Short mmCIF file of C-alpha atoms and ligand atoms in Angstrom, two decimals:
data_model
loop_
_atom_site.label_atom_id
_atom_site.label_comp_id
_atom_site.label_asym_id
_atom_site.label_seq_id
_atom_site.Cartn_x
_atom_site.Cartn_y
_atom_site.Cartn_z
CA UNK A 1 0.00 0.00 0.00
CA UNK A 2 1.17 3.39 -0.64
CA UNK A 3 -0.04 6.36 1.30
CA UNK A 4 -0.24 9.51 -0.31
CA UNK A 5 -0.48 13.40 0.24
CA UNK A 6 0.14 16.20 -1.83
CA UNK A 7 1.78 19.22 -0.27
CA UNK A 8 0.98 22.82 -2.42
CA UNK A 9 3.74 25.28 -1.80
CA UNK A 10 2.68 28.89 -2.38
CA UNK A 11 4.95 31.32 -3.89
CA UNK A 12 6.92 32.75 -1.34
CA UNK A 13 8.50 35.18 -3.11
CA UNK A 14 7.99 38.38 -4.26
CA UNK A 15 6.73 37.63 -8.26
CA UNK A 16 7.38 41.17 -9.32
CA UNK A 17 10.11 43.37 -9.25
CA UNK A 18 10.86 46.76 -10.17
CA UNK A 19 13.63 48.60 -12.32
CA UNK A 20 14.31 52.20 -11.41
CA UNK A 21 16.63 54.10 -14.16
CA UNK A 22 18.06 57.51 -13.40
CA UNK A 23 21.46 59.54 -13.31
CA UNK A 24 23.15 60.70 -10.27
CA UNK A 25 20.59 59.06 -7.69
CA UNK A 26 23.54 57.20 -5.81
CA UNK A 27 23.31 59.19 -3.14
CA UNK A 28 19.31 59.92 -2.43
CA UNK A 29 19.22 55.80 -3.06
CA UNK A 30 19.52 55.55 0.78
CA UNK A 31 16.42 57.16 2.29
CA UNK A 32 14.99 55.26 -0.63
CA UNK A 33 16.09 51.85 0.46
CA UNK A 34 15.16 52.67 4.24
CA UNK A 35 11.74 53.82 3.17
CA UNK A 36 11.22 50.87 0.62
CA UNK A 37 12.17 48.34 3.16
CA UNK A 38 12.59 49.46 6.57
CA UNK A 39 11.57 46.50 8.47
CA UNK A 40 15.08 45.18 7.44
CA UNK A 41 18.59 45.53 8.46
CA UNK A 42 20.77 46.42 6.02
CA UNK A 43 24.13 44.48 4.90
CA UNK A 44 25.95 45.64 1.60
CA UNK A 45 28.17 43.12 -0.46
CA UNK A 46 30.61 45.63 -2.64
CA UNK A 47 34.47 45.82 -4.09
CA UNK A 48 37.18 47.82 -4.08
CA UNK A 49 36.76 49.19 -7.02
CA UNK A 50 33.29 51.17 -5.93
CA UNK A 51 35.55 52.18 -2.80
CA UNK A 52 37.97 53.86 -4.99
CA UNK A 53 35.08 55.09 -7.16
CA UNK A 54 33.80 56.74 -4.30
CA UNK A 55 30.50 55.02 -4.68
CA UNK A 56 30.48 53.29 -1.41
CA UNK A 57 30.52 56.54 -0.25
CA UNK A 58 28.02 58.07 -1.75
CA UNK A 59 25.50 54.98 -0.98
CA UNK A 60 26.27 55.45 2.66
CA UNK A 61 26.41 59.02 3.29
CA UNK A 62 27.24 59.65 7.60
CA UNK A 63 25.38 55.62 8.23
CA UNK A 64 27.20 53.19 9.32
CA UNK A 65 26.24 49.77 7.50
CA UNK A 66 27.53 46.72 7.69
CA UNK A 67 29.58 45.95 4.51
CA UNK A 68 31.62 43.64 2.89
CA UNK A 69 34.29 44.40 0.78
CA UNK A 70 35.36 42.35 -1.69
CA UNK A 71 39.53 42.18 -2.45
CA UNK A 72 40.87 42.05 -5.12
CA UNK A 73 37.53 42.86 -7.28
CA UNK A 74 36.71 40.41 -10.05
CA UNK A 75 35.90 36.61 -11.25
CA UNK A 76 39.50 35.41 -9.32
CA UNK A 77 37.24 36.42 -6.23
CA UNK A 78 34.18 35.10 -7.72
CA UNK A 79 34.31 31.21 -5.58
CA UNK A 80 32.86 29.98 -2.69
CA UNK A 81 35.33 31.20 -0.39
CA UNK A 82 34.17 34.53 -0.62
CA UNK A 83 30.99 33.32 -0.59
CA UNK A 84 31.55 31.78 3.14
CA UNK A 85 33.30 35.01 4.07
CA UNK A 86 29.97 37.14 3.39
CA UNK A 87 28.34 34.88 5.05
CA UNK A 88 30.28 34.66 8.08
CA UNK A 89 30.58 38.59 8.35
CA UNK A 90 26.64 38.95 8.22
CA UNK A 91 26.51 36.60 10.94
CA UNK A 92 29.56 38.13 13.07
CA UNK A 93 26.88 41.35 12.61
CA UNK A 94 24.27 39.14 14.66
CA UNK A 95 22.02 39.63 11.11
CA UNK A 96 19.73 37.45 10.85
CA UNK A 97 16.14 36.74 8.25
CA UNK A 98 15.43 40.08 8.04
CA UNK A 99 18.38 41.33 6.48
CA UNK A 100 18.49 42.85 3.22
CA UNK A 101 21.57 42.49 1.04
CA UNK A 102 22.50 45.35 -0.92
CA UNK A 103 24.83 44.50 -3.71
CA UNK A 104 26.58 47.86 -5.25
CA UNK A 105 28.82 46.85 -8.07
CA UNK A 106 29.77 45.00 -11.15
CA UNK A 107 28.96 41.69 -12.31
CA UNK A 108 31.27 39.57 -9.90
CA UNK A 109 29.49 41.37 -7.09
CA UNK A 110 25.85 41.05 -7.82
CA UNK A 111 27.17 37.35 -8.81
CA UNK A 112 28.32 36.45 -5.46
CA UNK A 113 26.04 38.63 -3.38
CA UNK A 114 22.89 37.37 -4.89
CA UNK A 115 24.33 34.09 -3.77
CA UNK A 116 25.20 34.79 -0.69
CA UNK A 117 21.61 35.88 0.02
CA UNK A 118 19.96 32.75 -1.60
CA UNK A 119 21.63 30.75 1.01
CA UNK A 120 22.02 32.93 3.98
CA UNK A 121 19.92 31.74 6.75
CA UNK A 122 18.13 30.09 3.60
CA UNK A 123 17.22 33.06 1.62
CA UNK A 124 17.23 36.39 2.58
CA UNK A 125 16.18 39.46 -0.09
CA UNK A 126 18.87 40.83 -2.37
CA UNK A 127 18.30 44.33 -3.89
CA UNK A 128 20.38 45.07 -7.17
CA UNK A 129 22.59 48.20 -7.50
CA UNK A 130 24.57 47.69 -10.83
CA UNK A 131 27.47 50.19 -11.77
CA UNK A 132 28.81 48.51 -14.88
CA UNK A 133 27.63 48.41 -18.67
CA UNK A 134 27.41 44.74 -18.73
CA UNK A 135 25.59 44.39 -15.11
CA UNK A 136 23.22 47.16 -15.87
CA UNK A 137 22.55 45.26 -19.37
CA UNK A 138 22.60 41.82 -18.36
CA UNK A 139 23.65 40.23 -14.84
CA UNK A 140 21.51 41.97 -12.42
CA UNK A 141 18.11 41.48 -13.86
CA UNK A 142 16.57 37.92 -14.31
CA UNK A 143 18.12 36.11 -10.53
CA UNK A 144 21.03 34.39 -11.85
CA UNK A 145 23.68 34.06 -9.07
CA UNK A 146 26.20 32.16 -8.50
CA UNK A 147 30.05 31.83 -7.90
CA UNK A 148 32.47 29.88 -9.80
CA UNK A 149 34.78 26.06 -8.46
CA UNK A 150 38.00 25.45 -10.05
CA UNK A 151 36.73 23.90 -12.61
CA UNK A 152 33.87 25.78 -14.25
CA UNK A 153 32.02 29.25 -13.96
CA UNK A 154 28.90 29.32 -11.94
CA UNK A 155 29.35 25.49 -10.56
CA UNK A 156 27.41 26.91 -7.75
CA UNK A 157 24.70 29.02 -8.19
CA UNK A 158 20.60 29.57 -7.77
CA UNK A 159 18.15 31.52 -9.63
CA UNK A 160 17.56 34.23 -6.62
CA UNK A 161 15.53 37.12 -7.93
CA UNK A 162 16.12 40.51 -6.44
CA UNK A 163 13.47 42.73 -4.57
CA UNK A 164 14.38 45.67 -6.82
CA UNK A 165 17.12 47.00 -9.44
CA UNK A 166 18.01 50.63 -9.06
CA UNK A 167 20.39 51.73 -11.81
CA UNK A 168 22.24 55.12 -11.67
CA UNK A 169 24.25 55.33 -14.95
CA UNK A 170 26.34 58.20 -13.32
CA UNK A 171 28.13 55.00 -11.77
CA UNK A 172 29.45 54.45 -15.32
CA UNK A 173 31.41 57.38 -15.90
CA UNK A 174 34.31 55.92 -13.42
CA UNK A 175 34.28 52.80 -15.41
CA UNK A 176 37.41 52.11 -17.11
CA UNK A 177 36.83 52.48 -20.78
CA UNK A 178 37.72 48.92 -21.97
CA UNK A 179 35.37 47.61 -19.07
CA UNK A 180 32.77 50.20 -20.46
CA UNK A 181 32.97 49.40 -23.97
CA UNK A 182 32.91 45.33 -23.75
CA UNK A 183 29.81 45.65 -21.56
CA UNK A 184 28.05 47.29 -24.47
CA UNK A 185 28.39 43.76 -26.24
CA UNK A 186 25.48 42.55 -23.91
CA UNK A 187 23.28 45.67 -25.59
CA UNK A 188 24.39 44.86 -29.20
CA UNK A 189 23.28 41.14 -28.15
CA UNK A 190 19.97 42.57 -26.96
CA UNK A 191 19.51 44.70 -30.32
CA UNK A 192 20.15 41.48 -32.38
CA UNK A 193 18.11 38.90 -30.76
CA UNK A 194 15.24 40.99 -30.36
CA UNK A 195 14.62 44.30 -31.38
CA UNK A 196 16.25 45.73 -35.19
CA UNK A 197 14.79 49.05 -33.74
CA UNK A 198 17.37 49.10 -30.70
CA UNK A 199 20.12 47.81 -33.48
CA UNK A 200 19.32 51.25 -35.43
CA UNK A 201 19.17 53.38 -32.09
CA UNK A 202 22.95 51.98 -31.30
CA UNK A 203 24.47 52.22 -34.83
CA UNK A 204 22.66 55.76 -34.94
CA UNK A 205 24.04 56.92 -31.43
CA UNK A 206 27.39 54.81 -30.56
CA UNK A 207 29.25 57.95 -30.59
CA UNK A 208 26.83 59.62 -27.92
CA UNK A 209 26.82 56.55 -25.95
CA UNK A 210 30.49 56.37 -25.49
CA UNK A 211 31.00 59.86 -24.90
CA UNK A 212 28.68 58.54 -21.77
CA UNK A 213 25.81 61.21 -22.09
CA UNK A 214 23.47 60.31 -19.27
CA UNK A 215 20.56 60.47 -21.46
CA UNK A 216 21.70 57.66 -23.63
CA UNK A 217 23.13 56.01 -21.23
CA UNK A 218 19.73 55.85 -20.08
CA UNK A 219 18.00 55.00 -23.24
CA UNK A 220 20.50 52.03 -23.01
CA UNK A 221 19.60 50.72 -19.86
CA UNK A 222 15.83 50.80 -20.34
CA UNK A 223 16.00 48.90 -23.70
CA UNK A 224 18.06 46.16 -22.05
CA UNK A 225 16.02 45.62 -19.43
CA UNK A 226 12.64 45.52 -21.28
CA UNK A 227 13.96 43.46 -23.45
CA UNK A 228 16.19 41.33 -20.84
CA UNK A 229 12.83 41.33 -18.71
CA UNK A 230 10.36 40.27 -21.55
CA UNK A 231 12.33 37.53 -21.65
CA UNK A 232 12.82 36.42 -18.18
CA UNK A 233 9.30 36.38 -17.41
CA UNK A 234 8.58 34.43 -20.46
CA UNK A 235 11.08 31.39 -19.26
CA UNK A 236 12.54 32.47 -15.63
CA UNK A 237 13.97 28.70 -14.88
CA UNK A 238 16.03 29.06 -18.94
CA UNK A 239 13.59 25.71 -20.19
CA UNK A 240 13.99 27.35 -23.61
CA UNK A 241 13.59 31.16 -24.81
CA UNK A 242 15.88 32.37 -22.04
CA UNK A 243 18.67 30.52 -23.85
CA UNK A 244 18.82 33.16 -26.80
CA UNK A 245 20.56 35.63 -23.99
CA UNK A 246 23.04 33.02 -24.92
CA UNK A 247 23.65 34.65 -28.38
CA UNK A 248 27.31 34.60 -28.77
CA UNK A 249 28.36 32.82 -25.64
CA UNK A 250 28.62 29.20 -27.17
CA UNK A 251 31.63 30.28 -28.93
CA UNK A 252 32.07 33.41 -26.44
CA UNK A 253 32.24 31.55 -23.14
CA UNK A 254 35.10 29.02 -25.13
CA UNK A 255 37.09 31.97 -26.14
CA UNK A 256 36.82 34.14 -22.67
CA UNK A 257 38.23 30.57 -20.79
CA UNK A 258 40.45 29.59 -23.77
CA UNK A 259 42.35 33.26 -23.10
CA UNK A 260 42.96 32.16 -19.75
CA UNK A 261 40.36 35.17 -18.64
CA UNK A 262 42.44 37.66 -20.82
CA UNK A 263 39.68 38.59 -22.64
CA UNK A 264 36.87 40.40 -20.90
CA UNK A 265 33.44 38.56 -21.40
CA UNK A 266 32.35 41.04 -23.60
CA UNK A 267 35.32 41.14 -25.96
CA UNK A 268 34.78 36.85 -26.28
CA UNK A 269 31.42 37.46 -26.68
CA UNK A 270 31.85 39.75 -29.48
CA UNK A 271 33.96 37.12 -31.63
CA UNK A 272 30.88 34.52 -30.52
CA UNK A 273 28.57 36.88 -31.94
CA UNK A 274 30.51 37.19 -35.28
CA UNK A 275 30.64 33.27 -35.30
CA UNK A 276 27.05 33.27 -35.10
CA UNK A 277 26.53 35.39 -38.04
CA UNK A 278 29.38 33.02 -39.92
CA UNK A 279 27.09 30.19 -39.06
CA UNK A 280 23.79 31.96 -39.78
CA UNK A 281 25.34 32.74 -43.52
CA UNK A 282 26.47 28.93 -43.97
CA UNK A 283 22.86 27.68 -43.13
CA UNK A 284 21.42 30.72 -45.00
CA UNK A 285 19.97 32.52 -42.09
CA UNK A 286 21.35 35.61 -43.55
CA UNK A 287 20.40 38.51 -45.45
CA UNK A 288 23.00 40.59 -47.67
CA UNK A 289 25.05 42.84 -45.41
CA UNK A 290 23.78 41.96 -42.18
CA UNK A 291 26.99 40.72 -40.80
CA UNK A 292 28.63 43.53 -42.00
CA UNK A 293 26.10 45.95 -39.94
CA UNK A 294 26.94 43.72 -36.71
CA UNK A 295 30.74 43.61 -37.79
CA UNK A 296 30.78 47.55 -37.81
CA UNK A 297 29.08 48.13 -35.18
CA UNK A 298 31.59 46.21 -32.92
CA UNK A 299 34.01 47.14 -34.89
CA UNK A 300 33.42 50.80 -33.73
CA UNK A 301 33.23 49.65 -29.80
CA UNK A 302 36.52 48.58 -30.33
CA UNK A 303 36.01 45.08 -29.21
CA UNK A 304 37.88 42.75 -31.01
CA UNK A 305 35.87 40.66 -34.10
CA UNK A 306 38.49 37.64 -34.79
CA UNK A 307 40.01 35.15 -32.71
CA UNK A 308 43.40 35.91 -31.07
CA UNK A 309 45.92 33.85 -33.08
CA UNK A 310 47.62 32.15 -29.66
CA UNK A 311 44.02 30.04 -29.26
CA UNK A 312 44.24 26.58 -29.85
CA UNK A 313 41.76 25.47 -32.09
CA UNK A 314 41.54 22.22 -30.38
CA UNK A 315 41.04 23.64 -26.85
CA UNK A 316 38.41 26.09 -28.07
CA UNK A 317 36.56 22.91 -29.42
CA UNK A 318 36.80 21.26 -26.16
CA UNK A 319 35.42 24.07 -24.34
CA UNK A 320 32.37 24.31 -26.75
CA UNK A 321 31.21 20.53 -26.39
CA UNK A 322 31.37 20.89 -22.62
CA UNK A 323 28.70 24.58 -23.25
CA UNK A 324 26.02 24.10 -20.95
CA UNK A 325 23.55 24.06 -24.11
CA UNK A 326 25.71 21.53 -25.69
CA UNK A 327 23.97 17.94 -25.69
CA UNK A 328 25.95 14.61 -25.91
CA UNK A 329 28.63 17.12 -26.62
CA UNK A 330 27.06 18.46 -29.65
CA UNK A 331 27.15 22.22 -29.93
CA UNK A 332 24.11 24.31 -29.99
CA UNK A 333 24.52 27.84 -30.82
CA UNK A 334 21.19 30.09 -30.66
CA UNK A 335 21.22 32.05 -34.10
CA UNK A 336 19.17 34.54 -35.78
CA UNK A 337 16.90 34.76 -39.21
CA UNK A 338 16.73 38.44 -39.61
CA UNK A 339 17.74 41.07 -37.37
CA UNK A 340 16.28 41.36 -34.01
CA UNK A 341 14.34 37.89 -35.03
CA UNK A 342 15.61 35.02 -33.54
CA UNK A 343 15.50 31.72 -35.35
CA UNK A 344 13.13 28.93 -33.79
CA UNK A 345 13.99 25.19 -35.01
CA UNK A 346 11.63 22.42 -34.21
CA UNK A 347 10.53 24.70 -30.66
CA UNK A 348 14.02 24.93 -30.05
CA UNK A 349 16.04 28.26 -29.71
CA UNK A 350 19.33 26.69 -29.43
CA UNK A 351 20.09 24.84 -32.34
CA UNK A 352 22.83 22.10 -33.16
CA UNK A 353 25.00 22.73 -35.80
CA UNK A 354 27.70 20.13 -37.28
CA UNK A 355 31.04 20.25 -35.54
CA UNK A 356 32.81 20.42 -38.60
CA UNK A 357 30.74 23.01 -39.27
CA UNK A 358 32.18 25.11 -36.20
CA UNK A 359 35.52 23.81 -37.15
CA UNK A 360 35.34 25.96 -40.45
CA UNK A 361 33.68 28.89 -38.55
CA UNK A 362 36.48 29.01 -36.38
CA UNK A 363 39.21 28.46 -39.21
CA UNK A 364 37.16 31.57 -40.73
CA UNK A 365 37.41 33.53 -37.42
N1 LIG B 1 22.98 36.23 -18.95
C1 LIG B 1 22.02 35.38 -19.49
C2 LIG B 1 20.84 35.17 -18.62
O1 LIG B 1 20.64 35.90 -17.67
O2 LIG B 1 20.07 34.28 -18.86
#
């Protein structure tokens, strides 16, 4: 005999969250936060790079919060080590469920922080405070967290969904300019997978955008998230559509590990994205001069558009058959049919193609 009995869970969390978009609002974002969510004590996650910015600063005013600092800043700090080290410090601060993580930073930080939260205590709320291109565009919208083992990038990780974004572009105008310029990869991504519109507001405005004019800057930041967020709330969990924000990164992700990290995720992501449109010609996916458009366009971001010749061709295959999309170690690459349309095969966004089909793409690259 086998007894049975169903348990319902009802959603626990928050199933809404909002973006705010503004310049300059580093500094009133405090009373903000306190009114917003005052039942909660506050603990914020940064790196030294926001210290030097003065950003930390500027968040804080006169309080004094309870804050992590995370040394040196970027993915070498991105494991679980620093992820115990959070932990421990929020609990050396007698924090406890009703703590809200505040993550101020890049990538690396809203990475880790978001994770830290998911399993603090067993969830506690993380609010999002970007400051780069690429985590404005891409990593702190849609709950991906996560921090890296020896092995592979995000070995541990949860989809943790933040109780609010608040993105003050301002933040970008200490951002080194070849950290500034690879993050706008993510937006070109954005323009190509979904919207030709956004592609013509980019190649119109590049110049405006890397002169950093708040008002484009913006512009930017609202089109990515619409477009990021359309597609989270589609397919949250990445079952299928959430896999074309993989655009470039089957080939991307291979190149960023095959450089040993030397290449910013943007810059591999750009030669992933130039693969794709190799790949979408082969397969005739392509119209006339459409590679060329996304060719100039990174072209004029300075990223780079061809593979560094020190890359092992055999390595880089290696690293694509073990892409998380890959199945039975057959690439998939998600690819495109016309600008801003993204090509659908069988219900499937991400597509296999014939390894010695990549094997030319990348002798072409
Ligand atoms: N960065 C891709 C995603 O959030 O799904």
């Amino acid at each position: 005999m086998m007894l049975e009995h169903e348990i319902k869970i009802p959603a626990s969390t928050a199933n809404s969250y909002p973006i705010r978009i503004a310049t300059d609002i580093l500094g009133s974002l405090r009373a903000r936060i306190e009114a917003d969510f005052a039942g909660y004590n506050k603990f914020v996650v940064t790196d030294e790079n926001l210290v030097s910015a003065g950003h930390l600063q500027k968040l804080l005013g006169q309080r004094d919060v309870p804050t992590f600092i995370i040394s040196p800043a970027g993915e070498t700090s991105k494991n679980i080590d620093t992820a115990i080290s959070i932990i421990e410090a929020m609990e050396k601060a007698y924090l406890g469920r009703d703590t809200l993580v505040v993550a101020l930073g890049g990538g690396t930080v809203g990475d880790i922080a978001g994770f830290a939260a998911a399993v603090f205590k067993r969830g506690v709320p993380v609010l999002q405070i970007p400051t780069t291109t690429v985590a404005q565009a891409d990593s702190a919208v849609g709950g991906k967290t996560g921090v890296d083992s020896i092995l592979s990038k995000n070995a541990f990780g949860a989809f943790w969904h933040p109780v609010a974004v608040y993105i003050d572009v301002a933040t970008l105008t200490t951002l080194e300019d070849r950290q500034f310029r690879a993050g706008l990869v993510e937006s070109v991504k954005h323009a190509i997978i979904a919207d030709s519109e956004y592609f013509d507001f980019l190649e119109g405005n590049l110049d405006a955008v890397l002169e950093r004019k708040p008002e484009m800057l913006e512009k930017v930041a609202h089109w990515n998230c619409k477009i990021k967020g359309n597609v989270v709330e589609a397919d949250p969990g990445e079952q299928n559509l959430r896999r074309i924000l993989n655009y470039g990164h089957t080939i991307g992700h291979a190149v960023e590990a095959a450089s040993g990290f030397e290449l910013l995720h943007g810059e591999a992501v750009a030669i992933g994205i130039i693969a794709a449109g190799l790949i979408e010609i082969e397969l005739g996916l392509s119209q006339p001069g459409r590679l060329d458009r996304t060719r100039g366009i990174l072209e004029k971001l300075g990223v780079p558009v061809r593979l560094p010749r020190d890359l092992a061709q055999k390595d880089l295959i290696d690293l694509i058959k073990r892409d998380k999309k890959a199945v039975n170690k057959s690439p998939r690459f998600v690819l495109i049919s016309e600008m801003g349309q993204v090509y659908c095969k069988d219900g499937q966004y991400a597509v296999e193609v014939a390894p010695d089909l990549v094997e030319k793409i990348l002798d072409k690259l």
